């Protein structure tokens, strides 16, 4: 779950939305009976761009000799906070995971994804062996950025989301947004292979919801054409999430 999606969910649950820490935080919201069964919901957000399973193994691309600088340009995973200790110690009921936006190599993406899935599969087997119900796991697909988003005041035409020439220039070389679709496809296939869907859905397909939404990005002085404003497109991700939650509760 991205920071904006987590914030959108809290706002929908009646929270005040005053959260500036984009690395790790815990919040409680009281669910309205009209949305989900009434009662408290505890949300723990953890940013870990690479989903490193080993919390001591958080490296920048400069420390990974088998990967070239080109593959990892712009990425430094020191911003990542450990998530596996929380998984083991807090025993959450539902875990939402996402990987891809800050991974600039499909080869590295597959390694990281498979490591995370191996961890989850092992922990699920351990929980079942101990007679406990393992947490539900949801993977969300990665949403794309949109080159020159400041030029758009409304959604772009379907099929035109990759039409900008900048997809072949700096946006391709630095941000590698053209890899996201293939990463999402690999993720969905592997998640279903490893985790299955016997207990309900394990993948939330959010990519297609915003692939034409070049409007609504933060933009600003940094020209942020990846992240979105709130209210905005992430609120639709939250609505999809609520429908999935209704299936799970």
XYZ file of N, CA and C in Angstrom:
747
model
N 0.854 -1.187 0.000
C 0.000 0.000 0.000
C 0.893 1.240 0.000
N 0.637 2.159 -0.905
C 1.421 3.387 -0.952
C 0.991 4.327 0.172
N 1.825 5.342 0.420
C 1.505 6.321 1.459
C 0.180 7.015 1.160
N -0.020 7.441 -0.097
C -1.252 8.159 -0.427
C -2.473 7.256 -0.317
N -2.331 5.980 -0.655
C -3.463 5.066 -0.523
C -3.788 4.824 0.944
N -2.758 4.670 1.778
C -2.982 4.489 3.212
C -3.664 5.715 3.804
N -3.218 6.889 3.379
C -3.813 8.132 3.873
C -5.257 8.265 3.400
N -5.506 7.907 2.157
C -6.863 7.947 1.615
C -7.790 7.032 2.409
N -7.298 5.853 2.765
C -8.102 4.904 3.535
C -8.445 5.470 4.912
N -7.450 6.057 5.573
C -7.702 6.636 6.894
C -8.714 7.772 6.821
N -8.615 8.596 5.795
C -9.566 9.696 5.631
C -10.982 9.162 5.437
N -11.109 8.107 4.651
C -12.422 7.519 4.426
C -12.988 6.924 5.711
N -12.091 6.446 6.578
C -12.517 5.878 7.854
C -12.769 6.949 8.920
N -12.624 8.224 8.545
C -12.909 9.293 9.484
C -11.700 9.900 10.153
N -10.491 9.531 9.716
C -9.284 10.111 10.283
C -9.089 11.549 9.833
N -8.165 12.261 10.498
C -7.957 13.667 10.144
C -6.961 13.839 9.003
N -6.208 12.778 8.681
C -5.293 12.841 7.548
C -4.051 13.667 7.782
N -3.784 14.029 9.041
C -2.606 14.850 9.334
C -1.425 13.929 9.632
N -0.806 13.426 8.591
C 0.355 12.547 8.712
C 1.399 13.018 7.712
N 2.573 13.328 8.191
C 3.635 13.796 7.302
C 4.770 12.786 7.167
N 4.845 11.834 8.082
C 5.903 10.828 8.050
C 5.591 9.805 6.961
N 6.404 9.767 5.921
C 6.163 8.841 4.824
C 7.041 7.602 4.905
N 7.622 7.328 6.076
C 8.484 6.154 6.214
C 7.814 5.042 7.017
N 7.262 5.371 8.190
C 6.597 4.358 9.010
C 5.729 5.040 10.057
N 4.498 4.538 10.243
C 3.609 5.089 11.260
C 2.481 4.107 11.568
N 1.840 4.342 12.715
C 0.685 3.555 13.136
C -0.463 4.512 13.429
N -1.655 4.148 12.994
C -2.832 4.966 13.257
C -4.032 4.059 13.513
N -4.994 4.597 14.248
C -6.239 3.877 14.502
C -7.402 4.678 13.941
N -8.354 3.982 13.334
C -9.574 4.617 12.846
C -10.764 3.791 13.309
N -11.901 4.438 13.442
C -13.128 3.749 13.828
C -13.977 3.560 12.581
N -14.188 2.327 12.227
C -14.907 2.031 10.995
C -16.395 2.305 11.157
N -16.969 2.962 10.158
C -18.402 3.215 10.128
C -19.122 1.952 9.676
N -20.239 1.661 10.309
C -20.954 0.421 10.010
C -21.451 0.372 8.569
N -21.619 1.534 7.948
C -22.070 1.548 6.565
C -20.987 1.170 5.577
N -19.730 1.172 6.020
C -18.620 0.841 5.138
C -18.154 -0.589 5.373
N -17.847 -0.898 6.623
C -17.432 -2.230 7.054
C -18.068 -2.484 8.417
N -17.981 -3.702 8.935
C -18.482 -3.925 10.298
C -17.894 -2.915 11.273
N -18.745 -2.318 12.093
C -18.326 -1.231 12.967
C -17.285 -1.693 13.979
N -16.282 -0.844 14.184
C -15.246 -1.165 15.152
C -13.924 -0.527 14.774
N -12.919 -0.659 15.633
C -11.619 -0.032 15.366
C -10.823 -0.780 14.302
N -10.080 -0.021 13.533
C -9.152 -0.577 12.551
C -7.783 0.038 12.819
N -6.780 -0.805 12.914
C -5.424 -0.334 13.166
C -4.620 -0.458 11.871
N -4.026 0.646 11.465
C -3.248 0.689 10.225
C -1.789 0.956 10.573
N -0.909 0.100 10.082
C 0.529 0.268 10.287
C 1.167 0.375 8.905
N 1.666 1.561 8.576
C 2.296 1.793 7.279
C 3.812 1.697 7.420
N 4.439 0.937 6.527
C 5.895 0.795 6.527
C 6.391 0.954 5.095
N 7.310 1.875 4.891
C 7.897 2.036 3.564
C 9.155 1.183 3.461
N 9.159 0.307 2.468
C 10.335 -0.502 2.179
C 10.370 -0.707 0.670
N 11.098 0.149 -0.023
C 11.051 0.180 -1.483
C 11.468 -1.124 -2.141
N 12.287 -1.919 -1.463
C 12.770 -3.163 -2.059
C 12.171 -4.399 -1.404
N 11.341 -4.223 -0.380
C 10.752 -5.343 0.363
C 11.821 -6.328 0.844
N 12.953 -5.794 1.280
C 14.009 -6.666 1.786
C 13.478 -7.520 2.933
N 13.678 -8.830 2.832
C 13.234 -9.743 3.876
C 14.128 -9.629 5.105
N 15.423 -9.514 4.888
C 16.382 -9.378 5.978
C 16.490 -7.899 6.354
N 16.025 -7.506 7.547
C 16.034 -6.080 7.909
C 17.428 -5.492 8.039
N 18.447 -6.341 8.117
C 19.820 -5.830 8.199
C 20.431 -5.654 6.814
N 19.721 -6.120 5.787
C 20.261 -6.096 4.432
C 19.591 -4.998 3.618
N 19.783 -3.760 4.035
C 19.221 -2.612 3.328
C 20.377 -1.847 2.705
N 20.514 -1.964 1.397
C 21.668 -1.413 0.708
C 21.258 -0.375 -0.327
N 22.194 0.470 -0.670
C 21.998 1.334 -1.821
C 22.522 0.588 -3.047
N 22.170 1.070 -4.227
C 22.619 0.383 -5.436
C 24.140 0.348 -5.532
N 24.831 1.314 -4.901
C 26.290 1.347 -4.971
C 26.920 0.139 -4.293
N 26.158 -0.514 -3.397
C 26.694 -1.646 -2.646
C 26.272 -2.990 -3.232
N 25.672 -2.969 -4.419
C 25.230 -4.210 -5.047
C 26.039 -4.400 -6.326
N 27.195 -5.051 -6.243
C 28.113 -5.103 -7.380
C 27.558 -5.815 -8.603
N 26.625 -6.764 -8.404
C 26.123 -7.509 -9.556
C 25.132 -6.705 -10.390
N 24.744 -5.531 -9.904
C 23.827 -4.684 -10.651
C 24.549 -3.431 -11.122
N 24.303 -3.062 -12.345
C 24.983 -1.895 -12.890
C 24.361 -0.614 -12.356
N 25.105 0.473 -12.439
C 24.595 1.772 -12.000
C 23.378 2.168 -12.828
N 23.394 1.804 -14.091
C 22.269 2.152 -14.964
C 20.980 1.513 -14.475
N 21.052 0.237 -14.082
C 19.862 -0.471 -13.628
C 19.286 0.131 -12.353
N 20.148 0.674 -11.514
C 19.706 1.115 -10.206
C 19.722 2.630 -10.039
N 19.913 3.360 -11.124
C 20.027 4.815 -11.026
C 18.825 5.413 -10.310
N 19.108 6.312 -9.398
C 18.039 6.999 -8.690
C 17.485 6.246 -7.508
N 18.032 5.077 -7.204
C 17.478 4.259 -6.136
C 18.454 4.143 -4.974
N 17.972 4.394 -3.785
C 18.758 4.174 -2.578
C 17.818 3.603 -1.534
N 18.010 2.327 -1.215
C 17.063 1.637 -0.355
C 17.287 1.895 1.125
N 18.151 2.864 1.450
C 18.320 3.200 2.863
C 17.063 3.864 3.427
N 16.155 4.311 2.564
C 14.893 4.864 3.053
C 13.953 3.753 3.502
N 14.308 2.509 3.230
C 13.429 1.391 3.539
C 13.457 1.042 5.021
N 12.278 0.815 5.579
C 12.127 0.419 6.973
C 11.828 -1.078 7.052
N 12.350 -1.772 8.059
C 12.114 -3.219 8.172
C 10.622 -3.538 8.321
N 10.142 -4.515 7.562
C 8.741 -4.905 7.643
C 8.551 -6.323 8.178
N 9.548 -7.183 8.003
C 9.380 -8.568 8.452
C 9.294 -8.702 9.975
N 10.025 -7.896 10.769
C 9.833 -8.004 12.226
C 8.404 -7.657 12.640
N 7.826 -6.645 11.995
C 6.432 -6.303 12.295
C 5.515 -7.474 11.953
N 5.746 -8.107 10.817
C 4.930 -9.246 10.402
C 4.993 -10.356 11.453
N 6.195 -10.624 11.955
C 6.370 -11.714 12.918
C 5.833 -11.365 14.304
N 6.039 -10.119 14.728
C 5.727 -9.757 16.113
C 4.287 -9.299 16.312
N 3.735 -8.588 15.340
C 2.408 -7.999 15.522
C 1.275 -8.916 15.085
N 1.603 -9.925 14.280
C 0.595 -10.872 13.792
C -0.621 -10.143 13.206
N -0.411 -9.371 12.156
C -1.518 -8.612 11.550
C -2.542 -9.540 10.901
N -3.751 -9.047 10.752
C -4.793 -9.833 10.095
C -4.708 -9.728 8.579
N -4.237 -8.586 8.094
C -4.150 -8.353 6.655
C -2.880 -7.578 6.348
N -2.148 -8.018 5.330
C -0.917 -7.346 4.911
C -1.051 -6.992 3.434
N -0.825 -5.715 3.108
C -0.866 -5.253 1.718
C 0.550 -4.899 1.295
N 0.989 -5.470 0.189
C 2.361 -5.282 -0.272
C 2.383 -4.742 -1.696
N 3.434 -3.990 -1.994
C 3.632 -3.474 -3.343
C 5.120 -3.345 -3.599
N 5.519 -3.614 -4.829
C 6.928 -3.534 -5.213
C 7.005 -3.148 -6.678
N 7.915 -2.222 -7.009
C 8.103 -1.945 -8.424
C 8.496 -0.535 -8.784
N 7.864 0.477 -8.164
C 8.068 1.852 -8.603
C 9.533 2.268 -8.570
N 10.251 1.866 -7.535
C 11.640 2.299 -7.381
C 12.640 1.201 -7.730
N 12.175 0.179 -8.434
C 13.060 -0.885 -8.899
C 13.247 -0.701 -10.401
N 14.469 -0.497 -10.835
C 14.725 -0.131 -12.225
C 15.351 -1.257 -13.038
N 15.135 -2.473 -12.594
C 15.645 -3.647 -13.299
C 14.650 -4.782 -13.110
N 14.156 -5.355 -14.196
C 13.218 -6.473 -14.060
C 13.902 -7.676 -13.414
N 15.180 -7.842 -13.678
C 15.916 -8.957 -13.070
C 15.956 -8.811 -11.553
N 16.267 -7.613 -11.084
C 16.323 -7.364 -9.651
C 14.927 -7.449 -9.038
N 13.921 -6.970 -9.759
C 12.538 -7.044 -9.292
C 12.135 -8.493 -9.018
N 12.469 -9.381 -9.932
C 12.090 -10.788 -9.773
C 12.782 -11.417 -8.571
N 14.047 -11.061 -8.354
C 14.777 -11.583 -7.197
C 14.111 -11.134 -5.900
N 13.811 -9.839 -5.809
C 13.204 -9.295 -4.594
C 11.810 -9.869 -4.355
N 11.018 -9.961 -5.409
C 9.666 -10.491 -5.278
C 9.691 -11.940 -4.806
N 10.547 -12.742 -5.414
C 10.603 -14.156 -5.047
C 11.094 -14.345 -3.613
N 12.006 -13.484 -3.157
C 12.461 -13.560 -1.764
C 11.311 -13.249 -0.807
N 10.542 -12.214 -1.120
C 9.415 -11.847 -0.260
C 8.354 -12.942 -0.255
N 8.070 -13.517 -1.415
C 7.075 -14.584 -1.493
C 7.538 -15.830 -0.745
N 8.822 -16.113 -0.799
C 9.358 -17.252 -0.059
C 9.176 -17.047 1.441
N 9.453 -15.836 1.905
C 9.255 -15.512 3.324
C 7.793 -15.705 3.721
N 6.877 -15.172 2.926
C 5.454 -15.264 3.247
C 4.967 -16.708 3.222
N 5.454 -17.479 2.266
C 5.057 -18.879 2.170
C 5.538 -19.670 3.383
N 6.772 -19.414 3.806
C 7.312 -20.097 4.986
C 6.537 -19.726 6.245
N 6.234 -18.443 6.397
C 5.503 -18.008 7.587
C 4.081 -18.559 7.594
N 3.474 -18.673 6.447
C 2.132 -19.235 6.388
C 2.145 -20.704 6.794
N 3.137 -21.443 6.315
C 3.252 -22.853 6.683
C 3.479 -23.008 8.186
N 4.293 -22.121 8.766
C 4.551 -22.174 10.204
C 3.274 -21.905 10.996
N 2.492 -20.914 10.562
C 1.252 -20.583 11.267
C 0.273 -21.745 11.222
N 0.134 -22.354 10.063
C -0.785 -23.487 9.917
C -0.337 -24.650 10.796
N 0.974 -24.899 10.835
C 1.504 -25.990 11.657
C 1.237 -25.762 13.139
N 1.159 -24.480 13.542
C 0.912 -24.140 14.944
C -0.575 -23.966 15.238
N -1.407 -24.217 14.247
C -2.844 -24.109 14.448
C -3.363 -22.689 14.445
N -2.587 -21.749 13.897
C -3.012 -20.353 13.821
C -3.399 -20.000 12.389
N -4.288 -19.044 12.268
C -4.655 -18.560 10.945
C -3.633 -17.529 10.489
N -2.983 -17.735 9.365
C -1.984 -16.758 8.895
C -2.663 -15.488 8.400
N -1.943 -14.386 8.353
C -2.521 -13.142 7.830
C -2.949 -13.296 6.373
N -4.003 -12.593 6.010
C -4.359 -12.506 4.601
C -3.330 -11.623 3.906
N -2.973 -11.986 2.686
C -1.972 -11.240 1.929
C -2.619 -10.655 0.678
N -2.410 -9.370 0.462
C -2.872 -8.698 -0.753
C -1.693 -7.983 -1.403
N -1.445 -8.285 -2.651
C -0.452 -7.538 -3.425
C -1.194 -6.572 -4.331
N -0.749 -5.334 -4.367
C -1.368 -4.368 -5.275
C -0.427 -4.101 -6.438
N -1.001 -4.014 -7.627
C -0.181 -3.706 -8.787
C 0.318 -2.268 -8.694
N 1.399 -1.995 -9.401
C 2.031 -0.677 -9.360
C 1.410 0.244 -10.399
N 1.142 1.471 -9.990
C 0.576 2.469 -10.901
C 1.695 3.180 -11.654
N 1.449 3.590 -12.883
C 2.486 4.232 -13.684
C 2.596 5.724 -13.417
N 3.721 6.298 -13.802
C 3.838 7.743 -13.871
C 3.434 8.197 -15.265
N 3.335 9.492 -15.464
C 2.928 10.032 -16.759
C 3.857 11.181 -17.154
N 4.656 11.000 -18.191
C 5.552 12.064 -18.641
C 4.795 13.354 -18.946
N 5.407 14.475 -18.585
C 4.846 15.804 -18.846
C 3.422 15.931 -18.303
N 3.218 15.425 -17.090
C 1.867 15.419 -16.521
C 1.306 16.822 -16.331
N 2.182 17.821 -16.204
C 1.717 19.193 -15.981
C 0.935 19.742 -17.176
N 1.012 19.062 -18.304
C 0.276 19.502 -19.490
C -1.170 19.004 -19.488
N -1.510 18.145 -18.527
C -2.818 17.486 -18.567
C -3.719 17.971 -17.438
N -4.908 18.399 -17.809
C -5.916 18.819 -16.844
C -7.070 17.825 -16.763
N -6.993 16.772 -17.557
C -8.019 15.738 -17.560
C -7.374 14.438 -18.022
N -8.053 13.307 -17.844
C -7.459 12.031 -18.271
C -7.113 12.040 -19.756
N -6.033 11.352 -20.098
C -5.650 11.247 -21.497
C -6.463 10.156 -22.170
N -6.465 10.156 -23.484
C -7.254 9.178 -24.227
C -6.719 7.776 -24.000
N -7.617 6.808 -23.937
C -7.221 5.421 -23.729
C -6.240 4.982 -24.807
N -5.178 4.318 -24.384
C -4.171 3.835 -25.315
C -3.081 4.835 -25.609
N -3.202 6.069 -25.072
C -2.218 7.114 -25.341
C -1.293 7.360 -24.153
N -1.384 6.496 -23.107
C -0.641 6.785 -21.888
C 0.869 6.702 -22.078
N 1.337 5.990 -23.098
C 2.774 5.899 -23.340
C 3.212 6.652 -24.576
N 2.374 7.585 -25.034
C 2.636 8.231 -26.313
C 3.686 9.330 -26.248
N 3.950 9.875 -25.073
C 4.896 10.980 -24.980
C 6.285 10.543 -25.424
N 6.973 11.387 -26.206
C 8.336 11.040 -26.621
C 9.284 10.900 -25.439
N 8.912 11.484 -24.281
C 9.780 11.374 -23.118
C 9.814 9.957 -22.562
N 8.868 9.105 -22.985
C 8.944 7.707 -22.579
C 10.175 7.046 -23.190
N 10.706 7.656 -24.229
C 11.916 7.138 -24.855
C 13.140 7.940 -24.437
N 12.961 8.912 -23.557
C 14.072 9.750 -23.142
C 14.356 9.618 -21.665
N 14.379 10.760 -20.970
C 14.774 10.768 -19.568
C 13.824 9.951 -18.703
N 12.527 9.955 -19.010
C 11.589 9.201 -18.187
C 11.836 7.701 -18.315
N 12.276 7.285 -19.498
C 12.576 5.874 -19.698
C 13.887 5.503 -19.009
N 14.910 6.321 -19.184
C 16.231 5.989 -18.662
C 16.320 6.143 -17.147
N 15.655 7.156 -16.598
C 15.785 7.409 -15.169
C 14.721 6.702 -14.339
N 13.469 6.759 -14.801
C 12.378 6.224 -13.988
C 11.926 4.833 -14.418
N 12.227 4.433 -15.641
C 11.901 3.101 -16.187
C 10.424 2.736 -15.996
N 9.545 3.697 -16.212
C 8.122 3.422 -16.067
C 7.629 2.415 -17.102
N 8.371 2.282 -18.198
C 7.958 1.329 -19.229
C 8.067 -0.118 -18.745
N 8.766 -0.355 -17.630
C 8.915 -1.713 -17.104
C 7.759 -2.123 -16.195
N 6.966 -1.162 -15.753
C 5.960 -1.441 -14.725
C 4.938 -2.476 -15.175
N 4.489 -2.393 -16.411
C 3.469 -3.334 -16.880
C 3.968 -4.773 -16.803
N 5.199 -5.018 -17.256
C 5.752 -6.374 -17.204
C 5.991 -6.821 -15.764
N 6.406 -5.888 -14.901
C 6.585 -6.229 -13.488
C 5.258 -6.643 -12.861
N 4.202 -5.906 -13.178
C 2.886 -6.248 -12.641
C 2.440 -7.632 -13.103
N 2.686 -7.936 -14.369
C 2.292 -9.237 -14.908
C 3.038 -10.364 -14.206
N 4.347 -10.184 -14.025
C 5.144 -11.202 -13.340
C 4.683 -11.354 -11.894
N 4.441 -10.227 -11.234
C 4.001 -10.264 -9.843
C 2.696 -11.037 -9.702
N 1.725 -10.718 -10.537
C 0.425 -11.372 -10.412
C 0.542 -12.880 -10.640
N 1.330 -13.268 -11.624
C 1.517 -14.695 -11.906
C 2.176 -15.409 -10.736
N 3.259 -14.837 -10.214
C 4.006 -15.489 -9.138
C 3.216 -15.509 -7.826
N 2.504 -14.435 -7.531
C 1.720 -14.395 -6.293
C 0.665 -15.496 -6.303
N -0.012 -15.657 -7.415
C -1.043 -16.696 -7.499
C -0.432 -18.094 -7.456
N 0.760 -18.248 -8.046
C 1.432 -19.549 -8.002
C 1.831 -19.922 -6.580
N 2.375 -18.960 -5.851
C 2.928 -19.245 -4.521
C 1.857 -19.213 -3.435
N 0.976 -18.217 -3.479
C 0.006 -18.033 -2.404
C -1.375 -18.580 -2.730
N -1.687 -18.709 -4.023
C -3.005 -19.190 -4.402
C -4.088 -18.188 -4.057
N -5.336 -18.575 -4.298
C -6.466 -17.704 -3.977
C -7.588 -18.494 -3.312
N -7.218 -19.530 -2.568
C -8.227 -20.354 -1.903
C -8.984 -19.583 -0.826
N -8.316 -18.603 -0.205
C -8.941 -17.837 0.873
C -9.424 -16.468 0.404
N -9.544 -16.285 -0.897
C -9.969 -14.994 -1.410
C -8.900 -14.380 -2.292
N -9.159 -13.196 -2.823
C -8.214 -12.560 -3.745
C -6.882 -12.246 -3.077
N -5.815 -12.345 -3.851
C -4.484 -12.010 -3.354
C -3.855 -10.862 -4.140
N -4.529 -10.381 -5.182
C -3.999 -9.297 -6.008
C -5.072 -8.235 -6.216
N -4.694 -6.975 -6.017
C -5.558 -5.846 -6.362
C -4.988 -5.187 -7.611
N -5.740 -5.201 -8.682
C -5.268 -4.632 -9.947
C -5.613 -3.141 -9.989
N -4.642 -2.322 -9.618
C -4.875 -0.879 -9.553
C -4.261 -0.122 -10.722
N -3.404 -0.789 -11.478
C -2.705 -0.134 -12.587
C -3.686 0.457 -13.595
N -4.658 -0.354 -14.022
C -5.551 0.090 -15.092
C -6.451 1.245 -14.672
N -6.685 1.389 -13.364
C -7.565 2.455 -12.887
C -6.984 3.831 -13.186
N -5.656 3.931 -13.178
C -5.033 5.254 -13.328
C -4.104 5.352 -14.537
N -4.099 4.376 -15.402
C -3.136 4.433 -16.505
C -3.402 5.601 -17.451
N -4.655 6.097 -17.494
C -4.951 7.291 -18.293
C -4.989 8.565 -17.453
N -4.747 8.447 -16.127
C -4.874 9.614 -15.250
C -3.566 10.401 -15.177
N -3.228 11.037 -16.285
C -2.062 11.926 -16.293
C -2.346 13.190 -15.503
N -3.625 13.483 -15.290
C -4.002 14.624 -14.461
C -3.968 14.209 -12.992
N -3.876 15.181 -12.106
C -3.970 14.894 -10.678
C -2.663 14.590 -9.983
N -1.541 14.585 -10.707
C -0.249 14.336 -10.065
C 0.188 15.544 -9.238
N 1.117 15.311 -8.321
C 1.584 16.380 -7.440
C 2.263 17.504 -8.212
N 3.048 17.142 -9.221
C 3.787 18.112 -10.034
C 4.672 18.985 -9.156
N 4.251 20.215 -8.882
C 5.019 21.095 -8.010
C 6.379 21.448 -8.582
N 7.242 21.954 -7.712
C 8.562 22.393 -8.145
C 9.426 21.232 -8.617
N 9.143 20.028 -8.110
C 9.960 18.874 -8.463
C 9.463 18.176 -9.722
N 8.341 18.642 -10.262
C 7.805 17.991 -11.449
C 7.407 16.555 -11.184
N 6.775 16.286 -10.032
C 6.418 14.929 -9.625
C 5.251 14.424 -10.468
N 5.548 13.545 -11.397
C 4.521 12.978 -12.270
C 4.248 11.513 -11.936
N 4.577 11.117 -10.711
C 4.309 9.757 -10.246
C 3.255 9.757 -9.145
N 3.458 10.577 -8.106
C 2.545 10.600 -6.969
C 1.352 11.520 -7.250
N 0.249 11.240 -6.534
C -0.996 11.961 -6.779
C -1.414 12.817 -5.588
N -2.240 13.822 -5.906
C -2.902 14.622 -4.881
C -4.003 13.810 -4.202
N -4.362 14.242 -2.996
C -5.577 13.789 -2.324
C -6.425 15.012 -2.010
N -7.731 14.973 -2.278
C -8.431 13.877 -2.955
C -7.980 13.752 -4.406
N -8.106 12.530 -4.932
C -7.648 12.282 -6.287
C -7.721 10.810 -6.627
N -6.989 10.376 -7.651
C -7.043 8.981 -8.103
C -6.819 7.929 -7.017
N -5.932 8.159 -6.006
C -5.770 7.118 -4.974
C -7.065 6.785 -4.230
N -8.016 7.714 -4.222
C -9.290 7.419 -3.566
C -10.031 6.287 -4.276
N -9.795 6.132 -5.567
C -10.412 5.017 -6.291
C -9.718 3.707 -5.949
N -8.409 3.766 -5.683
C -7.725 2.560 -5.197
C -8.355 2.109 -3.883
N -8.639 3.085 -3.018
C -9.217 2.765 -1.719
C -10.580 2.104 -1.875
N -11.353 2.553 -2.842
C -12.675 1.954 -3.056
C -12.553 0.505 -3.522
N -11.562 0.236 -4.357
C -11.312 -1.152 -4.755
C -10.917 -1.974 -3.532
N -10.053 -1.397 -2.705
C -9.605 -2.075 -1.485
C -10.787 -2.395 -0.571
N -11.724 -1.468 -0.441
C -12.887 -1.706 0.408
C -13.727 -2.870 -0.112
N -13.857 -2.964 -1.424
C -14.610 -4.085 -1.991
C -13.912 -5.406 -1.694
N -12.579 -5.401 -1.764
C -11.829 -6.610 -1.425
C -12.000 -6.931 0.055
N -11.944 -5.896 0.902
C -12.125 -6.106 2.337
C -13.479 -6.745 2.636
N -14.502 -6.301 1.940
C -15.839 -6.856 2.175
C -15.879 -8.347 1.850
N -15.065 -8.770 0.893
C -14.998 -10.193 0.564
C -14.259 -10.981 1.641
N -13.343 -10.301 2.335
C -12.480 -10.999 3.280
C -13.042 -11.054 4.691
N -13.864 -10.055 5.076
C -14.355 -10.014 6.465
C -15.613 -10.859 6.626
